[in-house]
Coordinates of C-alpha atoms and ligand atoms in Angstrom, one line a residue:
M28 CA 9.8 1.7 -0.4
S29 CA 9.6 3.5 3.0
G30 CA 12.9 2.3 4.2
I31 CA 14.8 3.8 1.3
V32 CA 12.8 7.1 1.4
C33 CA 13.5 7.3 5.0
A34 CA 17.3 6.8 4.6
I35 CA 17.4 9.4 2.1
G36 CA 15.4 11.8 4.3
L37 CA 17.6 11.2 7.3
R38 CA 20.8 11.5 5.4
N39 CA 19.6 14.8 3.8
A40 CA 19.1 16.0 7.3
G41 CA 22.7 15.0 8.3
V42 CA 21.8 11.8 10.3
H43 CA 24.1 8.7 9.6
V44 CA 22.1 5.9 8.3
E45 CA 23.1 2.2 7.3
I46 CA 20.7 0.1 5.4
F47 CA 20.4 -3.6 5.6
E48 CA 18.3 -5.4 3.0
Q49 CA 17.6 -9.1 2.7
A50 CA 17.6 -9.3 -1.1
V51 CA 20.6 -10.5 -2.8
N52 CA 20.9 -7.5 -5.0
Q53 CA 18.8 -4.4 -6.0
V54 CA 17.6 -6.1 -9.1
F55 CA 16.2 -9.0 -7.1
M56 CA 14.6 -6.4 -4.6
M57 CA 12.8 -4.7 -7.3
T58 CA 11.6 -7.9 -9.0
S59 CA 10.2 -9.2 -5.8
F60 CA 7.2 -7.1 -6.3
Q61 CA 6.2 -8.8 -9.5
E62 CA 4.6 -11.8 -7.8
V63 CA 1.3 -9.9 -7.2
G64 CA 1.8 -7.5 -10.2
A65 CA 2.3 -4.7 -7.7
G66 CA 2.0 -1.0 -8.5
V67 CA 1.0 1.9 -6.5
G68 CA -1.2 4.9 -6.8
L69 CA 0.1 7.8 -4.7
G70 CA -2.5 10.3 -3.6
P71 CA -1.8 13.9 -2.3
N72 CA -1.0 12.6 1.2
A73 CA 1.8 10.5 -0.2
L74 CA 3.1 13.0 -2.8
F75 CA 3.6 15.8 -0.1
P76 CA 6.2 13.8 2.0
L77 CA 8.0 12.8 -1.3
K78 CA 8.4 16.5 -2.3
E79 CA 9.4 17.5 1.1
L80 CA 11.9 14.8 1.4
G81 CA 13.4 15.7 -2.0
V82 CA 12.6 12.5 -3.9
L83 CA 9.4 13.5 -6.0
D84 CA 11.3 14.7 -9.1
A85 CA 13.2 11.5 -9.2
V86 CA 9.9 9.5 -8.8
L87 CA 8.3 11.5 -11.4
S88 CA 11.1 10.9 -14.0
K89 CA 10.5 7.1 -13.6
S90 CA 6.7 7.3 -13.7
D91 CA 4.6 6.6 -16.9
E92 CA 2.8 10.0 -16.2
E93 CA 4.5 13.3 -16.4
K94 CA 2.6 14.6 -13.5
P95 CA -0.1 13.4 -11.0
T96 CA -3.6 13.4 -12.6
M97 CA -7.1 13.2 -11.4
R98 CA -8.3 9.6 -10.9
S99 CA -11.3 8.6 -12.6
F100 CA -12.8 5.4 -11.0
R101 CA -16.3 4.3 -11.5
Y102 CA -18.2 1.9 -9.3
I103 CA -20.8 -0.2 -11.0
S104 CA -23.0 -3.2 -10.1
A105 CA -21.5 -6.6 -11.0
T106 CA -24.9 -8.0 -11.2
G107 CA -28.1 -7.3 -13.4
A108 CA -27.7 -4.5 -15.9
H109 CA -24.4 -3.1 -14.3
D110 CA -26.0 0.0 -13.0
L111 CA -23.8 2.9 -12.3
I112 CA -23.5 3.4 -8.5
Y113 CA -20.9 6.1 -8.1
D114 CA -18.5 8.1 -10.5
V115 CA -15.4 9.5 -8.7
T116 CA -14.6 11.9 -11.3
S117 CA -18.0 13.6 -11.5
S118 CA -18.7 13.5 -7.8
L119 CA -15.4 14.2 -6.1
F120 CA -15.6 17.6 -4.2
H121 CA -11.9 18.1 -3.8
P122 CA -9.6 17.7 -6.8
S123 CA -7.3 14.8 -5.8
N124 CA -4.4 14.1 -8.1
V125 CA -2.9 10.6 -7.9
L126 CA 0.6 9.7 -9.4
I127 CA 0.7 6.0 -10.8
I128 CA 4.0 4.2 -10.6
C129 CA 5.1 0.6 -10.5
Q130 CA 6.9 -0.3 -7.4
P131 CA 10.1 -1.5 -9.4
S132 CA 10.1 2.0 -11.1
F133 CA 9.8 3.7 -7.8
L134 CA 12.8 1.9 -6.5
E135 CA 14.8 2.5 -9.6
A136 CA 14.2 6.2 -9.1
I137 CA 15.3 6.3 -5.5
V138 CA 18.0 3.6 -5.0
P139 CA 20.6 5.8 -7.0
M140 CA 19.9 8.5 -4.5
L141 CA 21.5 6.3 -1.7
D142 CA 25.3 6.2 -1.0
P143 CA 26.0 2.5 -2.0
R144 CA 28.6 2.2 0.7
L145 CA 25.9 2.5 3.2
V146 CA 23.7 -0.3 1.7
H147 CA 24.2 -3.8 2.8
M148 CA 22.6 -6.4 0.7
E149 CA 22.0 -10.0 1.6
K150 CA 21.5 -9.1 5.2
R151 CA 18.4 -10.8 6.5
C152 CA 17.5 -9.5 9.9
I153 CA 16.3 -12.5 12.2
S154 CA 16.1 -10.5 15.6
V155 CA 16.8 -7.5 17.5
S156 CA 18.1 -7.4 21.1
A157 CA 18.6 -4.5 23.5
L158 CA 21.9 -3.5 25.3
S159 CA 21.8 -1.9 28.8
S160 CA 23.3 1.1 27.1
G161 CA 20.0 1.8 25.4
S162 CA 21.4 0.8 22.0
H163 CA 20.2 -2.2 20.1
V164 CA 21.8 -5.0 18.3
I165 CA 20.5 -6.3 14.9
H166 CA 21.1 -10.0 14.3
F167 CA 21.4 -11.3 10.8
A168 CA 20.9 -14.8 9.2
D169 CA 24.5 -15.0 8.2
G170 CA 25.5 -14.7 11.9
S171 CA 26.8 -11.1 11.7
T172 CA 25.4 -8.3 14.1
Y173 CA 25.2 -4.5 13.9
E174 CA 24.9 -2.2 16.9
A175 CA 22.8 1.0 16.4
D176 CA 21.5 4.0 18.4
L177 CA 18.2 3.5 16.7
V178 CA 16.7 0.6 14.7
I179 CA 14.0 1.6 12.0
G180 CA 12.0 -1.4 11.2
A181 CA 10.9 -0.9 7.4
D182 CA 10.9 -4.5 6.7
G183 CA 7.4 -4.8 5.2
I184 CA 4.3 -6.9 6.0
K185 CA 6.2 -9.9 7.1
S186 CA 8.3 -7.8 9.5
V187 CA 10.7 -9.4 11.8
I188 CA 11.5 -6.3 13.7
R189 CA 7.8 -5.9 14.6
E190 CA 8.2 -8.9 16.9
F191 CA 10.7 -7.0 19.0
V192 CA 8.2 -4.0 19.2
T193 CA 5.2 -6.0 20.0
G194 CA 6.9 -8.5 22.2
R195 CA 5.0 -11.5 20.5
P196 CA 5.5 -13.4 17.3
T197 CA 3.1 -11.5 15.0
S198 CA -0.5 -10.4 14.6
L199 CA -0.5 -10.8 10.8
V200 CA -3.8 -12.5 9.9
Y201 CA -5.4 -13.7 6.7
S202 CA -8.4 -11.4 5.8
N203 CA -10.5 -14.3 4.4
S204 CA -10.3 -12.6 1.0
V205 CA -8.5 -13.8 -2.1
A206 CA -7.7 -12.0 -5.4
Y207 CA -7.4 -13.5 -8.8
R208 CA -5.6 -11.6 -11.4
S209 CA -5.3 -12.0 -15.2
V210 CA -4.2 -9.6 -17.9
V211 CA -6.6 -10.0 -21.0
S212 CA -6.4 -8.6 -24.5
P213 CA -9.3 -6.1 -25.2
E214 CA -10.2 -8.1 -28.2
A215 CA -11.2 -11.0 -26.1
L216 CA -13.7 -8.6 -24.2
K217 CA -15.3 -7.4 -27.5
G218 CA -18.6 -8.7 -26.3
V219 CA -18.7 -6.6 -23.1
K220 CA -21.1 -3.8 -23.4
T221 CA -19.8 -1.8 -20.3
D222 CA -17.2 0.9 -21.1
M223 CA -14.1 -0.7 -19.7
M224 CA -11.8 2.0 -20.9
R225 CA -12.5 3.6 -17.5
P226 CA -11.1 2.0 -14.4
L227 CA -14.0 0.2 -12.7
C228 CA -15.0 -1.4 -9.5
W229 CA -17.6 -4.0 -10.1
I230 CA -19.6 -4.5 -6.9
G231 CA -21.3 -7.8 -5.9
K232 CA -22.2 -9.7 -2.7
D233 CA -18.9 -10.8 -1.0
K234 CA -17.2 -10.3 -4.2
H235 CA -15.9 -7.4 -6.3
I236 CA -13.9 -6.9 -9.4
I237 CA -11.4 -4.3 -10.4
S238 CA -10.7 -3.7 -14.0
Y239 CA -8.5 -1.1 -15.8
P240 CA -6.7 -0.8 -19.1
V241 CA -3.0 -1.0 -19.3
Q242 CA -1.2 0.6 -22.1
A243 CA 0.7 -1.4 -24.8
N244 CA 4.3 -2.0 -23.5
Q245 CA 3.4 -0.6 -20.2
K246 CA 4.6 -2.2 -17.0
V247 CA 1.7 -3.7 -14.9
R248 CA 0.2 -1.1 -12.8
S249 CA -1.8 -0.5 -9.5
F250 CA -5.5 -0.3 -9.1
Y251 CA -5.6 3.2 -10.3
I252 CA -5.1 4.8 -13.6
S253 CA -5.5 8.3 -15.0
E254 CA -8.0 9.3 -17.5
A255 CA -5.3 10.2 -20.2
D256 CA -4.3 6.6 -20.2
S257 CA -7.9 5.4 -20.9
F258 CA -7.1 5.5 -24.7
N259 CA -5.1 3.3 -27.1
S260 CA -4.7 0.8 -24.1
G261 CA -3.0 -2.6 -24.8
K262 CA -4.3 -4.9 -22.3
M263 CA -7.1 -5.2 -19.6
N264 CA -5.9 -5.7 -16.0
L265 CA -8.5 -7.6 -14.2
V266 CA -8.7 -8.5 -10.5
F267 CA -11.5 -10.7 -8.9
F268 CA -11.8 -10.5 -5.1
S269 CA -13.8 -13.0 -3.1
T270 CA -14.4 -13.1 0.6
D271 CA -15.7 -15.7 2.8
S272 CA -17.4 -13.6 5.3
S273 CA -19.0 -16.7 7.2
V274 CA -15.8 -17.0 9.2
P275 CA -14.2 -14.5 11.7
M276 CA -11.1 -12.7 10.3
G277 CA -8.0 -14.4 11.7
S278 CA -9.6 -17.9 12.1
V279 CA -8.0 -19.4 9.0
D280 CA -4.2 -19.9 8.6
V281 CA -2.9 -19.8 5.0
P282 CA 0.5 -21.5 4.3
L283 CA 3.1 -19.7 2.3
P284 CA 3.4 -18.7 -0.6
W285 CA 0.5 -16.2 -0.4
A286 CA 0.7 -15.4 -4.0
K287 CA 0.7 -18.4 -6.6
P288 CA -0.8 -19.6 -9.9
A289 CA -4.4 -20.8 -10.0
S290 CA -6.7 -22.4 -12.5
Q291 CA -9.6 -20.8 -14.2
D292 CA -11.8 -23.7 -12.9
E293 CA -11.0 -22.7 -9.4
L294 CA -12.0 -19.0 -10.2
L295 CA -15.1 -20.1 -12.0
H296 CA -16.1 -22.3 -9.0
E297 CA -15.5 -19.4 -6.7
F298 CA -17.8 -17.2 -8.8
S299 CA -20.4 -19.9 -9.7
E300 CA -23.4 -18.2 -7.7
A301 CA -26.2 -17.1 -10.1
G302 CA -27.0 -13.4 -10.6
W303 CA -23.8 -12.0 -12.2
G304 CA -24.5 -9.6 -15.1
E305 CA -23.7 -10.5 -18.8
D306 CA -20.6 -8.6 -18.7
T307 CA -19.3 -10.2 -15.5
K308 CA -19.8 -13.6 -17.0
L309 CA -18.1 -12.6 -20.2
I310 CA -15.1 -11.4 -18.3
L311 CA -14.9 -14.4 -16.1
K312 CA -14.7 -16.7 -19.2
E313 CA -11.7 -14.8 -20.3
M314 CA -9.8 -15.1 -17.0
K315 CA -7.4 -17.7 -18.2
D316 CA -4.4 -18.8 -16.0
P317 CA -5.1 -16.4 -13.1
S318 CA -2.6 -15.8 -10.3
K319 CA -4.2 -16.1 -6.8
W320 CA -3.2 -13.8 -3.9
Y321 CA -4.3 -14.4 -0.2
L322 CA -4.8 -10.9 1.3
H323 CA -3.3 -10.5 4.8
L324 CA -3.2 -7.6 7.2
L325 CA -2.1 -6.7 10.7
H326 CA -5.1 -7.4 12.9
P327 CA -5.6 -6.3 15.4
S328 CA -3.9 -3.0 14.7
L329 CA -0.7 -2.3 16.9
T330 CA -1.2 0.1 19.8
S331 CA 2.4 1.4 19.5
Y332 CA 5.0 1.5 16.7
V333 CA 7.8 2.1 19.1
R334 CA 9.6 0.0 21.9
Q335 CA 12.7 1.4 23.4
R336 CA 14.7 2.7 20.5
V337 CA 13.3 0.5 17.8
V338 CA 10.6 2.0 15.6
L339 CA 8.5 0.7 12.9
V340 CA 7.5 2.4 9.6
G341 CA 5.4 1.3 6.5
D342 CA 3.8 -2.1 6.2
A343 CA 5.9 -3.3 9.3
A344 CA 3.7 -1.0 11.3
H345 CA 0.3 -1.1 9.7
A346 CA 0.0 -3.6 6.9
M347 CA -3.5 -3.0 5.5
L348 CA -5.7 -4.3 2.6
P349 CA -5.3 -2.8 -0.7
H350 CA -8.7 -1.5 -1.3
L351 CA -7.9 2.2 -0.9
G352 CA -4.5 1.9 -2.4
A353 CA -3.2 3.6 0.8
G354 CA -0.4 1.5 2.2
A355 CA 2.5 3.2 0.6
G356 CA 1.0 6.4 1.3
Q357 CA 0.9 5.9 5.0
G358 CA 4.5 4.7 4.9
M359 CA 5.6 8.1 3.3
E360 CA 3.6 9.9 6.0
D361 CA 5.5 7.9 8.7
V362 CA 8.8 8.6 7.1
Y363 CA 8.1 12.3 6.8
A364 CA 7.2 12.4 10.5
L365 CA 10.2 10.5 11.6
C366 CA 12.6 12.4 9.4
S367 CA 11.3 15.8 10.8
L368 CA 11.6 14.5 14.4
L369 CA 15.1 13.0 14.0
G370 CA 16.4 15.3 11.5
D371 CA 15.5 18.6 13.3
A372 CA 18.6 20.9 13.6
R373 CA 18.5 20.9 17.3
A374 CA 18.2 17.1 17.7
Q375 CA 20.8 15.4 20.0
K376 CA 21.0 11.7 21.1
C377 CA 19.2 12.8 24.5
H378 CA 16.1 13.7 22.4
L379 CA 15.6 10.3 20.9
D380 CA 13.1 9.0 23.4
D381 CA 11.0 12.0 23.3
A382 CA 11.2 12.2 19.4
L383 CA 10.0 8.5 19.3
K384 CA 7.3 9.1 21.7
A385 CA 6.1 12.1 19.6
Y386 CA 6.2 10.0 16.4
D387 CA 4.1 7.3 18.1
S388 CA 1.7 10.0 19.5
I389 CA 0.8 11.1 15.9
R390 CA 1.3 8.0 13.7
V391 CA -0.5 5.3 15.4
A392 CA -3.9 7.0 15.4
R393 CA -3.6 8.3 11.9
A394 CA -2.2 5.1 10.0
N395 CA -4.5 2.7 12.1
M396 CA -7.5 4.7 10.9
V397 CA -6.5 4.4 7.4
Q398 CA -5.9 0.7 7.9
T399 CA -9.4 0.4 9.3
M400 CA -10.9 2.4 6.5
S401 CA -9.1 0.1 3.9
T402 CA -11.0 -2.8 5.5
I403 CA -14.3 -0.9 5.5
A404 CA -13.7 0.0 1.8
G405 CA -13.5 -3.6 0.9
N406 CA -16.6 -4.4 2.8
I407 CA -18.4 -1.6 1.1
Y408 CA -17.3 -2.9 -2.5
E409 CA -18.7 -6.3 -1.4
K410 CA -21.9 -5.0 0.2
R411 CA -20.9 -5.6 3.7
G412 CA -20.5 -1.9 4.5
P413 CA -21.9 -0.5 7.8
G414 CA -24.1 1.9 5.7
G415 CA -25.9 -1.0 3.9
G416 CA -25.7 -2.6 0.5
T417 CA -28.4 -0.9 -1.7
N418 CA -27.1 1.3 -4.6
A419 CA -28.1 4.4 -2.8
Q420 CA -26.6 3.3 0.5
L421 CA -23.3 2.3 -1.4
R422 CA -23.2 5.6 -3.1
E423 CA -23.3 7.6 0.1
Q424 CA -20.5 5.4 1.7
L425 CA -18.3 5.6 -1.5
K426 CA -18.6 9.5 -1.4
A427 CA -16.8 9.5 2.0
I428 CA -14.0 6.9 1.8
Y429 CA -11.1 8.8 0.1
H430 CA -11.2 12.3 1.6
P431 CA -9.8 11.3 5.1
V432 CA -6.9 9.5 3.5
W433 CA -5.8 12.0 1.0
H434 CA -6.6 15.2 2.8
H435 CA -4.9 15.4 6.1
D436 CA -2.8 18.3 7.4
L437 CA 0.4 16.3 8.0
K438 CA 2.6 19.2 7.9
E439 CA 0.8 21.0 10.8
E440 CA 0.5 17.8 12.8
V441 CA 4.2 17.1 12.5
K442 CA 5.1 20.7 13.1
R443 CA 3.3 20.4 16.5
A444 CA 5.0 17.1 17.3
V445 CA 8.4 18.6 16.6
A446 CA 7.6 21.6 18.8
S447 CA 6.6 19.2 21.6
V448 CA 10.0 17.9 21.5
Y449 CA 12.4 20.9 20.9
G450 CA 10.1 23.8 21.3
P451 CA 8.3 25.9 18.6
R452 CA 10.3 26.3 15.4
G453 CA 10.6 24.9 11.8
V454 CA 9.7 21.6 10.3
L455 CA 11.6 19.9 7.5
Ligands
FAD28 C1 -1.1 -5.4 -5.6 C2 -0.9 -4.3 -4.6 C3 -1.2 -3.1 -5.0 C4 -0.9 -1.9 -4.1 N1 -1.4 -0.7 -4.5 C5 -1.2 0.4 -3.8 C6 -1.5 1.7 -4.0 O1 -2.1 1.9 -5.1 N2 -1.2 2.7 -3.3 C7 -0.6 2.5 -2.1 O2 -0.2 3.5 -1.4 N3 -0.1 1.3 -1.7 C8 -0.4 0.2 -2.4 N4 0.0 -1.0 -2.1 C9 0.6 -1.3 -0.8 C10 2.0 -0.9 -0.9 O3 2.7 -1.7 -1.9 C11 2.8 -1.2 0.5 O4 2.1 -0.6 1.5 C12 4.2 -0.7 0.4 O5 4.8 -1.5 -0.7 C13 4.9 -1.1 1.8 O6 6.2 -0.5 1.8 P1 7.2 -0.9 2.9 O7 8.4 0.0 2.6 O8 6.6 -0.8 4.2 O9 7.5 -2.4 2.6 P2 8.1 -3.1 1.4 O10 7.9 -2.3 0.2 O11 7.5 -4.4 1.4 O12 9.7 -3.2 1.7 C14 10.3 -4.0 2.7 C15 11.6 -4.2 2.4 O13 12.3 -4.9 3.6 C16 12.9 -6.1 3.1 N5 12.9 -7.0 4.1 C17 11.9 -7.7 4.6 N6 12.2 -8.6 5.6 C18 13.4 -8.3 5.8 C19 14.4 -8.9 6.7 N7 13.9 -9.8 7.7 N8 15.6 -8.5 6.8 C20 16.1 -7.5 5.9 N9 15.1 -7.0 4.9 C21 14.0 -7.4 4.9 C22 12.3 -6.4 1.9 O14 13.1 -7.2 1.0 C23 11.8 -5.1 1.2 O15 13.0 -4.6 0.5 C24 -0.3 -2.1 -2.9 C25 0.1 -3.3 -2.5 C26 -0.1 -4.5 -3.4 C27 0.4 -5.9 -3.0

């Protein structure tokens, strides 16, 4: 997602860009997200870069929603009588609109904005090497190479280019959390007394459940949904998260693939402890043929996203857990910062190193903070949060988790970074 938006932003600023993608073709690239039923909720911090980079209208045209809307998530107890713990709609101080879009739809919106002559499919990068001139060479699996003034690594969570930047194989680790996902018909959940037409996070010890309705004929979506969609829904999307908190993060290796089919027995075994509320038990019974997904993240966080003239954006730089739905948004912030710095009208090749330094100086702290917050959010949803696990303690922590992600003055921050390289003047 971030690589294509970055290419569009740079091209609009007059920078020559060539794109290398490992997928065989664009259809394959779009379908590769389906393995985990991926979709994204883009908050205000992600919508601003999309607007500034000139892609928001195209993205809106492919979204199931006409415009971003207020999210309406409710947090309830997965145990006992399913007490309400926190209601985002009624409690959120700042209105925060979120646009919901499936990742394939997002790509469908933006890929046509690229000049196809600059897109090279079936080019799997296997390494990057430096030349004494300061340029870098990208090496591909088919034996070909490409020499570039600047390499932007937007190659996702399993980034190869990250290895050049960090100088070591990878710091991607298993989070000790798995997610089981099923799509269930609402009729099967008729016995459930909790109002499931609102998106819910069901909180339990070392386990939580995300549930939300999906409209009939609608593509599978992210963890967020707007209030307008709460009616006439066709299916219920259910994701059960379970964490082994007895072992340190990074101590368990999971072989690929990280997303695969699972049996209902396995899920029931994972959730076999006593204490679940009646509705949780009813929902569990309907989780037939779930898919299982091992959640990974970059841990520890990178201390720099830049080495020489190679720079990382998106998950390549800061792959995080999905609990705040913030990964794509951070990628969009990266891209806005990089396009503003590299696309400034005064930019010349001699500014490249300073521009990358300025990018690193603002993006590492910000994106790593959101990455950490995403881990903390998962801990809060499973009663391991730093502020404790009683309902009152959970409520206090939940109140604070979204604001720093969604409300950040990126424009001002980037303006200062641009001024530090070129002197005070405009920003994209
Ligand atoms: C289930 C789920 C729900 C999510 N919900 C949200 C949400 O609500 N909000 C949010 O902001 N984020 C969400 N995220 C996170 C978001 O999807 C990611 O942060 C985002 O897709 C990362 O974008 P990216 O461009 O960095 O990487 P990707 O989108 O993964 O793109 C990487 C690209 O690089 C290509 N590539 C990889 N390796 C190579 C190589 N060696 N050579 C050439 N090409 C290569 C890939 O084929 C791909 O096209 C969610 C993630 C998941 C899994």
